[in-house]
CSV table of C-alpha atoms in Angstrom, one decimal:
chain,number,residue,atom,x,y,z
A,992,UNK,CA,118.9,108.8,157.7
A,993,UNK,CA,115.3,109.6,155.8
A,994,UNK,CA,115.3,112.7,157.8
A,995,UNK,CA,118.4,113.6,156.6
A,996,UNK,CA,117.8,112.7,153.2
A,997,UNK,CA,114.5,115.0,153.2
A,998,UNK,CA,116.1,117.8,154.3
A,999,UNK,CA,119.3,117.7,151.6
A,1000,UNK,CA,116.4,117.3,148.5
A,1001,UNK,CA,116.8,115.2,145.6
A,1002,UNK,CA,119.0,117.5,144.1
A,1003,UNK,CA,121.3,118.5,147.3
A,1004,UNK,CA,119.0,121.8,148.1
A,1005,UNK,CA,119.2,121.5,151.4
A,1006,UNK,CA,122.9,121.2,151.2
A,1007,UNK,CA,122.8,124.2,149.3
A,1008,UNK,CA,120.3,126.3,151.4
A,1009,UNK,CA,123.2,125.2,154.2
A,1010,UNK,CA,126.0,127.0,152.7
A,1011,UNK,CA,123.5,130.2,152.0
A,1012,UNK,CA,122.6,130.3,155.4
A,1013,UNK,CA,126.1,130.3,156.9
A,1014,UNK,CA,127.4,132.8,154.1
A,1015,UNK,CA,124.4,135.3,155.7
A,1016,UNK,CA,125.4,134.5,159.2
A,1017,UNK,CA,129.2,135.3,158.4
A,1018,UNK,CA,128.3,138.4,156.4
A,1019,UNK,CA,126.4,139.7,158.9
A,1020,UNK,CA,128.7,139.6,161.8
A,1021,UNK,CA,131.6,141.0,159.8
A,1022,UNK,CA,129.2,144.0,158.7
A,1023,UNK,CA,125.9,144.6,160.4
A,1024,UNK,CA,124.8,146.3,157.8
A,1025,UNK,CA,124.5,143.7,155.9
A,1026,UNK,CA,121.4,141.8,157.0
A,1027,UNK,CA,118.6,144.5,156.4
A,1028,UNK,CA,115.7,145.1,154.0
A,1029,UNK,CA,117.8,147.6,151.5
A,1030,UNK,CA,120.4,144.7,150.6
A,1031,UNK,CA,117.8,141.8,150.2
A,1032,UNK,CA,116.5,144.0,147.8
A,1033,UNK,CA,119.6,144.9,146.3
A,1034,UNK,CA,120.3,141.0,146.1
A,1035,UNK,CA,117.4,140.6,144.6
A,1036,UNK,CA,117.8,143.3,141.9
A,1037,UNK,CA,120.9,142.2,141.0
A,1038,UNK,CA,119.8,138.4,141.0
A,1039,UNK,CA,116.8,139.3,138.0
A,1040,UNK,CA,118.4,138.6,135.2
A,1041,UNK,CA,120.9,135.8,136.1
A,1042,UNK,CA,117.9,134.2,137.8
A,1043,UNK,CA,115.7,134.5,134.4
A,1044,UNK,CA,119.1,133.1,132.6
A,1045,UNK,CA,119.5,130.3,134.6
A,1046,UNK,CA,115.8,129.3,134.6
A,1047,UNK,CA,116.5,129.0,130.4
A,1048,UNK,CA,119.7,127.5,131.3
A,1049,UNK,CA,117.9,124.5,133.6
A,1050,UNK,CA,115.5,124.0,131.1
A,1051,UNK,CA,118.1,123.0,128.5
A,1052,UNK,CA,120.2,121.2,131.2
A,1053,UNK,CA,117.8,119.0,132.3
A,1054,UNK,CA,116.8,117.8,129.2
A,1055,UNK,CA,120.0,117.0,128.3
A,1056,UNK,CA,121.3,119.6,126.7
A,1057,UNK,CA,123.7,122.8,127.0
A,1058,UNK,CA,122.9,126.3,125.5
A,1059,UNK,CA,125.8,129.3,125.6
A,1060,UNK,CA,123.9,131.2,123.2
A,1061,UNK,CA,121.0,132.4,125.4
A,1062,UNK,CA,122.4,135.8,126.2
A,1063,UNK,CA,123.4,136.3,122.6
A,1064,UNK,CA,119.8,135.8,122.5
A,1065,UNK,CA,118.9,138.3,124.7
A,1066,UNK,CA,121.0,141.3,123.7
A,1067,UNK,CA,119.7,140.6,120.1
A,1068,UNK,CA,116.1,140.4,120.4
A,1069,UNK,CA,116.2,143.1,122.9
A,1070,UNK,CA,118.2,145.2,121.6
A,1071,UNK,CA,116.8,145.1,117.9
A,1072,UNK,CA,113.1,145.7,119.5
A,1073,UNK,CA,114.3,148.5,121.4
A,1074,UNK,CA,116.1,150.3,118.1
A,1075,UNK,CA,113.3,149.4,116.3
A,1076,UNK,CA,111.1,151.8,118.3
A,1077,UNK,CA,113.6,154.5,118.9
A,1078,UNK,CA,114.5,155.1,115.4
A,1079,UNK,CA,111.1,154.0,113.9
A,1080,UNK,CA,108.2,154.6,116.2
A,1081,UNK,CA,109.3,156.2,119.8
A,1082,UNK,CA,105.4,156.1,120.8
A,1083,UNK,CA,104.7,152.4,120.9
A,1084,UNK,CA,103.5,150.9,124.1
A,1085,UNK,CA,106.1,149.0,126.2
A,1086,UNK,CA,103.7,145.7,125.8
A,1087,UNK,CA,104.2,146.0,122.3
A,1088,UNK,CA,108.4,146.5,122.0
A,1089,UNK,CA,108.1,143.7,124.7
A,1090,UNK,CA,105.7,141.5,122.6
A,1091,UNK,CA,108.4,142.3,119.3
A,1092,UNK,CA,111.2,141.0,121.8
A,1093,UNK,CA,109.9,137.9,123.1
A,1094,UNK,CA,108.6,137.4,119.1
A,1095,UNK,CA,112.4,137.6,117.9
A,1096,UNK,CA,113.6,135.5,120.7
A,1097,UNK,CA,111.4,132.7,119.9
A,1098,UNK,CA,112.5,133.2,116.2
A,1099,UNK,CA,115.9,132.3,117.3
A,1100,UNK,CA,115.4,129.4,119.8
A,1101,UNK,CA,113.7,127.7,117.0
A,1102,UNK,CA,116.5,128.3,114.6
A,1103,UNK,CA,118.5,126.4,117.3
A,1104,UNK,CA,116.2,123.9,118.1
A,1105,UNK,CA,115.3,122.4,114.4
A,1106,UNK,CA,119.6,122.4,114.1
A,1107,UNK,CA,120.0,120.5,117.0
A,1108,UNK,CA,116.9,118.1,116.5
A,1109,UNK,CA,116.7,118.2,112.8
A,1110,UNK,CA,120.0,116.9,112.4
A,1111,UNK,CA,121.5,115.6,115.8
A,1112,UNK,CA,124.0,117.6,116.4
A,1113,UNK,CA,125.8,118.2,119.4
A,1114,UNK,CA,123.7,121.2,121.4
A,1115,UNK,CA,127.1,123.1,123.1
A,1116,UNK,CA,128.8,122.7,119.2
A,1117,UNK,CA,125.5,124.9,117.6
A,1118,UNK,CA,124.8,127.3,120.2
A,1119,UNK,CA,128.4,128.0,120.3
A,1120,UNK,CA,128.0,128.5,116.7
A,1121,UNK,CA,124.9,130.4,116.7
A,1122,UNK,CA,126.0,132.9,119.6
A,1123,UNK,CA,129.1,134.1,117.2
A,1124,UNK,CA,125.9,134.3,114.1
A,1125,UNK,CA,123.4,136.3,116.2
A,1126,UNK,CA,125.9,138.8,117.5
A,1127,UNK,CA,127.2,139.2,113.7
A,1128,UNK,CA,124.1,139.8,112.7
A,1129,UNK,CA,122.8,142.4,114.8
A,1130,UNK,CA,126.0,144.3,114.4
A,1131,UNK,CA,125.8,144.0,110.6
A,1132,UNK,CA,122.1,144.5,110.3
A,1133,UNK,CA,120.5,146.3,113.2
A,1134,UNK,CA,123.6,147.7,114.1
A,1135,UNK,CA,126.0,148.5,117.6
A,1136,UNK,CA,124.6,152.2,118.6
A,1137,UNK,CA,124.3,152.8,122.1
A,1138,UNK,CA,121.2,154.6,123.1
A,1139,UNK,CA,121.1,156.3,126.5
A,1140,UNK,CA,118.0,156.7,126.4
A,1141,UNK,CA,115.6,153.9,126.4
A,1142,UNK,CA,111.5,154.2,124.4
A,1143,UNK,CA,109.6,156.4,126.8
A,1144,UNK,CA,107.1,153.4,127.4
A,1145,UNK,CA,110.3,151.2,128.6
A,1146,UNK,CA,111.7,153.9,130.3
A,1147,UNK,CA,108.9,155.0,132.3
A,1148,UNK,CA,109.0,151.2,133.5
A,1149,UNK,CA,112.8,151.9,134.9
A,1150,UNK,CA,111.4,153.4,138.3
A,1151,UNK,CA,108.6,151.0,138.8
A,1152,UNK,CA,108.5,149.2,142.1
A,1153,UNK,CA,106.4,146.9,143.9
A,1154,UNK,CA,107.5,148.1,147.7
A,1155,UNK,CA,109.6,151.6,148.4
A,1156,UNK,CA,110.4,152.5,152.0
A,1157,UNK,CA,112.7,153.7,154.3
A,1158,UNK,CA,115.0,152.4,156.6
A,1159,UNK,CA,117.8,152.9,159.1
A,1160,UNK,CA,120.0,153.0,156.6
A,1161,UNK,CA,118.2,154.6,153.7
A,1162,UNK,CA,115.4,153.5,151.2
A,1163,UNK,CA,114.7,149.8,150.3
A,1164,UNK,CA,112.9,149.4,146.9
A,1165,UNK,CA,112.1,146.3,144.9
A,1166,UNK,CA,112.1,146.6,141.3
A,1167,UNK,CA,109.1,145.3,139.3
A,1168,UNK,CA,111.0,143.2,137.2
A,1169,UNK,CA,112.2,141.1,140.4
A,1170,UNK,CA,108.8,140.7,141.0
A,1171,UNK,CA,108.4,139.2,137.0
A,1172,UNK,CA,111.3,137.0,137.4
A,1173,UNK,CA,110.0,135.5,140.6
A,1174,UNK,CA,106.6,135.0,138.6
A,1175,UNK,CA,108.4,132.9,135.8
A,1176,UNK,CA,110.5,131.4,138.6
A,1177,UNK,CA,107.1,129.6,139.7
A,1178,UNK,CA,105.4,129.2,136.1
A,1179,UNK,CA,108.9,127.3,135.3
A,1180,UNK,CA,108.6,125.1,138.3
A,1181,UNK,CA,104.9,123.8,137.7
A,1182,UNK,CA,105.4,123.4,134.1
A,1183,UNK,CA,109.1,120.7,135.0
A,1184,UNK,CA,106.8,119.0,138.1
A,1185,UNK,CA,103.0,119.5,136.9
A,1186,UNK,CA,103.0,118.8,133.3
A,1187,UNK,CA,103.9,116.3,130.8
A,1188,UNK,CA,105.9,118.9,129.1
A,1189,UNK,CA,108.0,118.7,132.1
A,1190,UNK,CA,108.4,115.1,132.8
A,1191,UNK,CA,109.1,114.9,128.8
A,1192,UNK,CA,112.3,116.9,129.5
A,1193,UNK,CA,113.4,114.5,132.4
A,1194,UNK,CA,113.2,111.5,130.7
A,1195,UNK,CA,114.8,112.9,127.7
A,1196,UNK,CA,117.7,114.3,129.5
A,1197,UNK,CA,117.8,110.7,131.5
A,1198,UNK,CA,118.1,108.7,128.3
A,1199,UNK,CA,116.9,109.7,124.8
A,1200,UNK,CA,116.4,106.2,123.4
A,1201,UNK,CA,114.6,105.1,126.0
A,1202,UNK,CA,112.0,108.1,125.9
A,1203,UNK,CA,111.4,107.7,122.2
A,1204,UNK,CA,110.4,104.1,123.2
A,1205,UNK,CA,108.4,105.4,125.6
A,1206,UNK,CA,106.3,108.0,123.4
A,1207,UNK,CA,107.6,110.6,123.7
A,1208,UNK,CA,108.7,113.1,121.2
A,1209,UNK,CA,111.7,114.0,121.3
A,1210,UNK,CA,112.3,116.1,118.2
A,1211,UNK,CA,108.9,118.3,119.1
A,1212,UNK,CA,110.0,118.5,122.7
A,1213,UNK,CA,113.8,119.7,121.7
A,1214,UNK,CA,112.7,122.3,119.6
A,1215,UNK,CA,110.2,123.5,122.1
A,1216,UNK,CA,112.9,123.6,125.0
A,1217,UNK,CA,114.7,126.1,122.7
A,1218,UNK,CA,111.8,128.3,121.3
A,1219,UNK,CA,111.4,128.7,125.3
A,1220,UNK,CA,115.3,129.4,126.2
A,1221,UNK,CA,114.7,132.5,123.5
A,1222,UNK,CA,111.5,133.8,125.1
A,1223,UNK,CA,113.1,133.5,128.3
A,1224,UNK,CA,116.2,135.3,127.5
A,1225,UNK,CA,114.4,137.5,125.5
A,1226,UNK,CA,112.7,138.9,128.6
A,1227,UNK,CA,115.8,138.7,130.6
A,1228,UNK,CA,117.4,141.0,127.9
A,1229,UNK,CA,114.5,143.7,128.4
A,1230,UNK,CA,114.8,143.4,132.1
A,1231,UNK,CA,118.2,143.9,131.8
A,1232,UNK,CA,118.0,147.2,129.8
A,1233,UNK,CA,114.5,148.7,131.6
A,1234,UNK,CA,116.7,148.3,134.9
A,1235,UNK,CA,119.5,149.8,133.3
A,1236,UNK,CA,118.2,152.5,131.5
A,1237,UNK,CA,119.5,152.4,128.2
A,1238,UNK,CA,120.4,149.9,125.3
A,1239,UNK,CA,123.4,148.7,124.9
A,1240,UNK,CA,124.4,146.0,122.1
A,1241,UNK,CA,128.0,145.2,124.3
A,1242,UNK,CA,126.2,144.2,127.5
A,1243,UNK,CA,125.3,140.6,128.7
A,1244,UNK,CA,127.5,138.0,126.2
A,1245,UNK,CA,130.7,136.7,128.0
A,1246,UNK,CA,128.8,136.3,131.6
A,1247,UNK,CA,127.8,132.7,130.6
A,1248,UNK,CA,129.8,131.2,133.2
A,1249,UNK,CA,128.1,132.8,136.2
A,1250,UNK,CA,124.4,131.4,134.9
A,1251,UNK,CA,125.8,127.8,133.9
A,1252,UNK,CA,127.8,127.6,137.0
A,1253,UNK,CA,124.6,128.9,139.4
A,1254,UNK,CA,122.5,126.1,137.5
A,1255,UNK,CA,125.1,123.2,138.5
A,1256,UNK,CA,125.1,124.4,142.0
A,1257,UNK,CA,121.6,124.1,142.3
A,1258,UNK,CA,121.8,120.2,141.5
A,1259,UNK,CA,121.2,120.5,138.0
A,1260,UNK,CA,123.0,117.2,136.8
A,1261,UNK,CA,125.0,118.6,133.4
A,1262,UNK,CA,124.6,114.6,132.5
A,1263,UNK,CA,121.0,115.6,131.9
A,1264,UNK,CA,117.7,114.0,133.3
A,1265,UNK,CA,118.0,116.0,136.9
A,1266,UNK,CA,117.3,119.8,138.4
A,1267,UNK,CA,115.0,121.7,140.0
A,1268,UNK,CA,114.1,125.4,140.4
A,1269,UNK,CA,114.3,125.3,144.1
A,1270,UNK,CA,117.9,124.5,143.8
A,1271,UNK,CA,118.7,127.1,140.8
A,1272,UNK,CA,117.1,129.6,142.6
A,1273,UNK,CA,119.5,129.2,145.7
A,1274,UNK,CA,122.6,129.0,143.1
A,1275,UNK,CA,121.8,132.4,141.8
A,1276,UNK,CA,121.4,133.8,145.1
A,1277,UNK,CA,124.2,132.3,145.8
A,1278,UNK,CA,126.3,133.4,143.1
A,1279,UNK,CA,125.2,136.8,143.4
A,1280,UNK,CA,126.4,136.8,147.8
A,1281,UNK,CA,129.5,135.5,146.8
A,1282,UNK,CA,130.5,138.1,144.3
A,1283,UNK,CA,128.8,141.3,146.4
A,1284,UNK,CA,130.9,139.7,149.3
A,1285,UNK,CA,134.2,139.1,147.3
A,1286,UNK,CA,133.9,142.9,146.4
A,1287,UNK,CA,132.7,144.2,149.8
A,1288,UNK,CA,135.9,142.2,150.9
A,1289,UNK,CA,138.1,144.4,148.5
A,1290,UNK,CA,139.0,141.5,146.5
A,1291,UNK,CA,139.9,142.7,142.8
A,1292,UNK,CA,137.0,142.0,139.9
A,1293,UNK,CA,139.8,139.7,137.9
A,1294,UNK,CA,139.2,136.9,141.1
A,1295,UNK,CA,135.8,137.1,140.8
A,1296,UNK,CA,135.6,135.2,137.8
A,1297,UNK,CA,138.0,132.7,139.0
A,1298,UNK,CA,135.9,132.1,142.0
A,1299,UNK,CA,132.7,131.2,139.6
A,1300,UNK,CA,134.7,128.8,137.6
A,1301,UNK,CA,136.1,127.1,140.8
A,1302,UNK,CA,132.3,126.7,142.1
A,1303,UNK,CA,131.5,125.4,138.6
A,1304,UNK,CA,134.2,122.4,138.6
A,1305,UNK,CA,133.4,121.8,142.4
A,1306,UNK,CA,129.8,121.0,141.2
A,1307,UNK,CA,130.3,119.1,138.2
A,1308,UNK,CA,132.8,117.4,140.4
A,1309,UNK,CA,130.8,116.8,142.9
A,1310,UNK,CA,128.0,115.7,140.1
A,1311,UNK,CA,131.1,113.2,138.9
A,1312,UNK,CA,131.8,111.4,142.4
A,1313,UNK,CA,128.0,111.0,143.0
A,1314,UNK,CA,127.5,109.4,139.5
A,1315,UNK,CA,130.7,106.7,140.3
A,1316,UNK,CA,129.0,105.8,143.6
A,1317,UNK,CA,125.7,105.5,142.1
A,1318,UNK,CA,127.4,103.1,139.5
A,1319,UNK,CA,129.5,101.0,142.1
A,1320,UNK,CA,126.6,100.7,144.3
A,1321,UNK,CA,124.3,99.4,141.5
A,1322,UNK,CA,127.0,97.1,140.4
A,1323,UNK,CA,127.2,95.6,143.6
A,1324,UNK,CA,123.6,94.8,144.2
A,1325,UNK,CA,124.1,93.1,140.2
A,1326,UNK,CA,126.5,90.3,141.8
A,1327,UNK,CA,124.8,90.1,145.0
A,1328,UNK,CA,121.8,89.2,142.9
A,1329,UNK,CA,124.1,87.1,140.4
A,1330,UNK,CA,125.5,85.0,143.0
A,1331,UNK,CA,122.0,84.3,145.2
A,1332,UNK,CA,120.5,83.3,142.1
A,1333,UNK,CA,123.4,80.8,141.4
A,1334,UNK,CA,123.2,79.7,145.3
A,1335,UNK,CA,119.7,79.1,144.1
A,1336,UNK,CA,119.9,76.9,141.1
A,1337,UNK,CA,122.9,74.8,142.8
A,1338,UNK,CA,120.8,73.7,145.5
């Protein structure tokens, strides 16, 4: 039974890692093709922004929290930085429109963390809220051209890769910015099981009250967790455009489901207090096989989004059972306890 538990993980990984494994095997006898170096890299590619999402998304999560406005985040801060150097100064470095980015997304994290700590307010209620004001605002004020073209800087980023060969069946390339997300991947991982920062955010998520007691501060630590949901989407938002190639203020808003739902399979508890980046690393994956299969499968798009959403209330079902079994369990070792220790005082 320990062996068994090991291998499943505290936050079902194993389970998870499982279900990737036969999804590879099944893909790969249906269409050979499948299992070579070209589509891990494709995977991969494809799996760089969600996976940069969903690492803002578990931060959030497991501290107890829920944020839909990340990728309203990213398009804006993106976006403004980009139009900002096209129309103003075309020559500016890419560190620099990437600095100006990551600067406008932290702006707006902490605009949603000192609403939500400052004043207690439910977190899905103000980032609901805030995603409908940021995407007002850029419209109104930066404005809702789309550029083809990105900054030469950024654009000369576009075709950067960390390996390019060829195959069998054609080249196989991995894109720098797979190679950044898998970077922040580990930074988020020793910073939720090295740091206090980290443990701060479990027991907040596990009980607020009792991590006040405890020392811990939870109004600094909220508003952190959301100055770091901006950064992180802000660099997700450049990813997104540099491996797109152009700037468009449309793109990214309305895919929320996918990210949340790929953070829930992973183990992430929506209750708060649990997750890992093991786990949300395998529910992108995931997430991203199930669509490219769906559509390799001819299935139309429309059922692709009503495959997410049945993943999402399998695992928050799944999340639900777990919870009543935990309860029952620790309810029943209660009255076992009750009635030894009344055994006890009657003889």
């Amino acid at each position: 039974m320990q062996i068994l538990r090991r291998l499943r993980g505290k936050n079902n990984e194993g389970i998870l890692a499982l279900v990737l494994v036969a999804l590879i095997v099944t893909m790969s006898v249906l269409s050979p093709a499948f299992l070579t170096a070209g589509t891990a890299f494709s995977t991969l590619r494809s799996a760089t922004v969600p996976l940069i999402f969903a690492l803002a998304v578990l931060i959030v999560i497991v501290s107890g929290g829920i944020d839909v406005s990340f990728a309203a985040v990213a398009i804006f801060s993106a976006y403004t930085a980009v139009s900002f150097a096209i129309t103003m100064a075309p020559e500016l470095p890419a560190a620099v429109i990437i600095a100006m980015a990551i600067a406008i997304g932290a702006g707006l994290g902490l605009f949603n963390g000192l609403v939500i700590a400052r004043f207690r307010l439910p977190t899905l209620i103000v980032t609901l809220g805030t995603q409908g004001i940021f995407v007002g605002v850029m419209y109104t004020y930066v404005g809702a051209t789309y550029y083809a073209q990105l900054p030469p800087a950024l654009a000369a980023m576009s075709s950067m890769t960390v390996l390019d060969f060829s195959t069998g069946t054609g080249r196989a390339s991995l894109h720098v910015m797979a190679v950044v997300a898998i970077v922040l991947a580990v930074v988020v991982w020793w910073m939720l099981t090295r740091t206090m920062f980290g443990r701060s955010l479990y027991a907040i998520g596990g009980d607020v009250e009792a991590a006040r007691r405890a020392g811990f501060r939870v109004m600094r630590t909220q508003i952190l967790v959301y100055v770091l949901v901006g950064v992180l989407a802000a660099v997700a938002g450049i990813a997104h455009m540099v491996m797109g190639r152009s700037a468009n203020p449309q793109d990214l808003v309305g895919d929320e489901l996918d990210i949340i739902a790929a953070v829930v399979l992973g183990g992430a508890s929506i209750f708060g207090g649990r997750g890992s980046v093991i786990g949300t690393v395998l529910g992108v994956i995931l997430i991203q096989l199930i669509n490219n299969s769906l559509l390799l499968a001819g299935v139309p798009s429309a059922w692709l989004r009503a495959a997410v959403g049945l993943l999402l209330i399998v695992g928050v079902g799944v999340q639900a059972l777990s919870a009543r079994r935990k309860a029952r369990r620790v309810h029943t070792l209660d009255e076992d306890k009750s009635d030894r220790l009344v055994q006890e005082d009657v003889a």
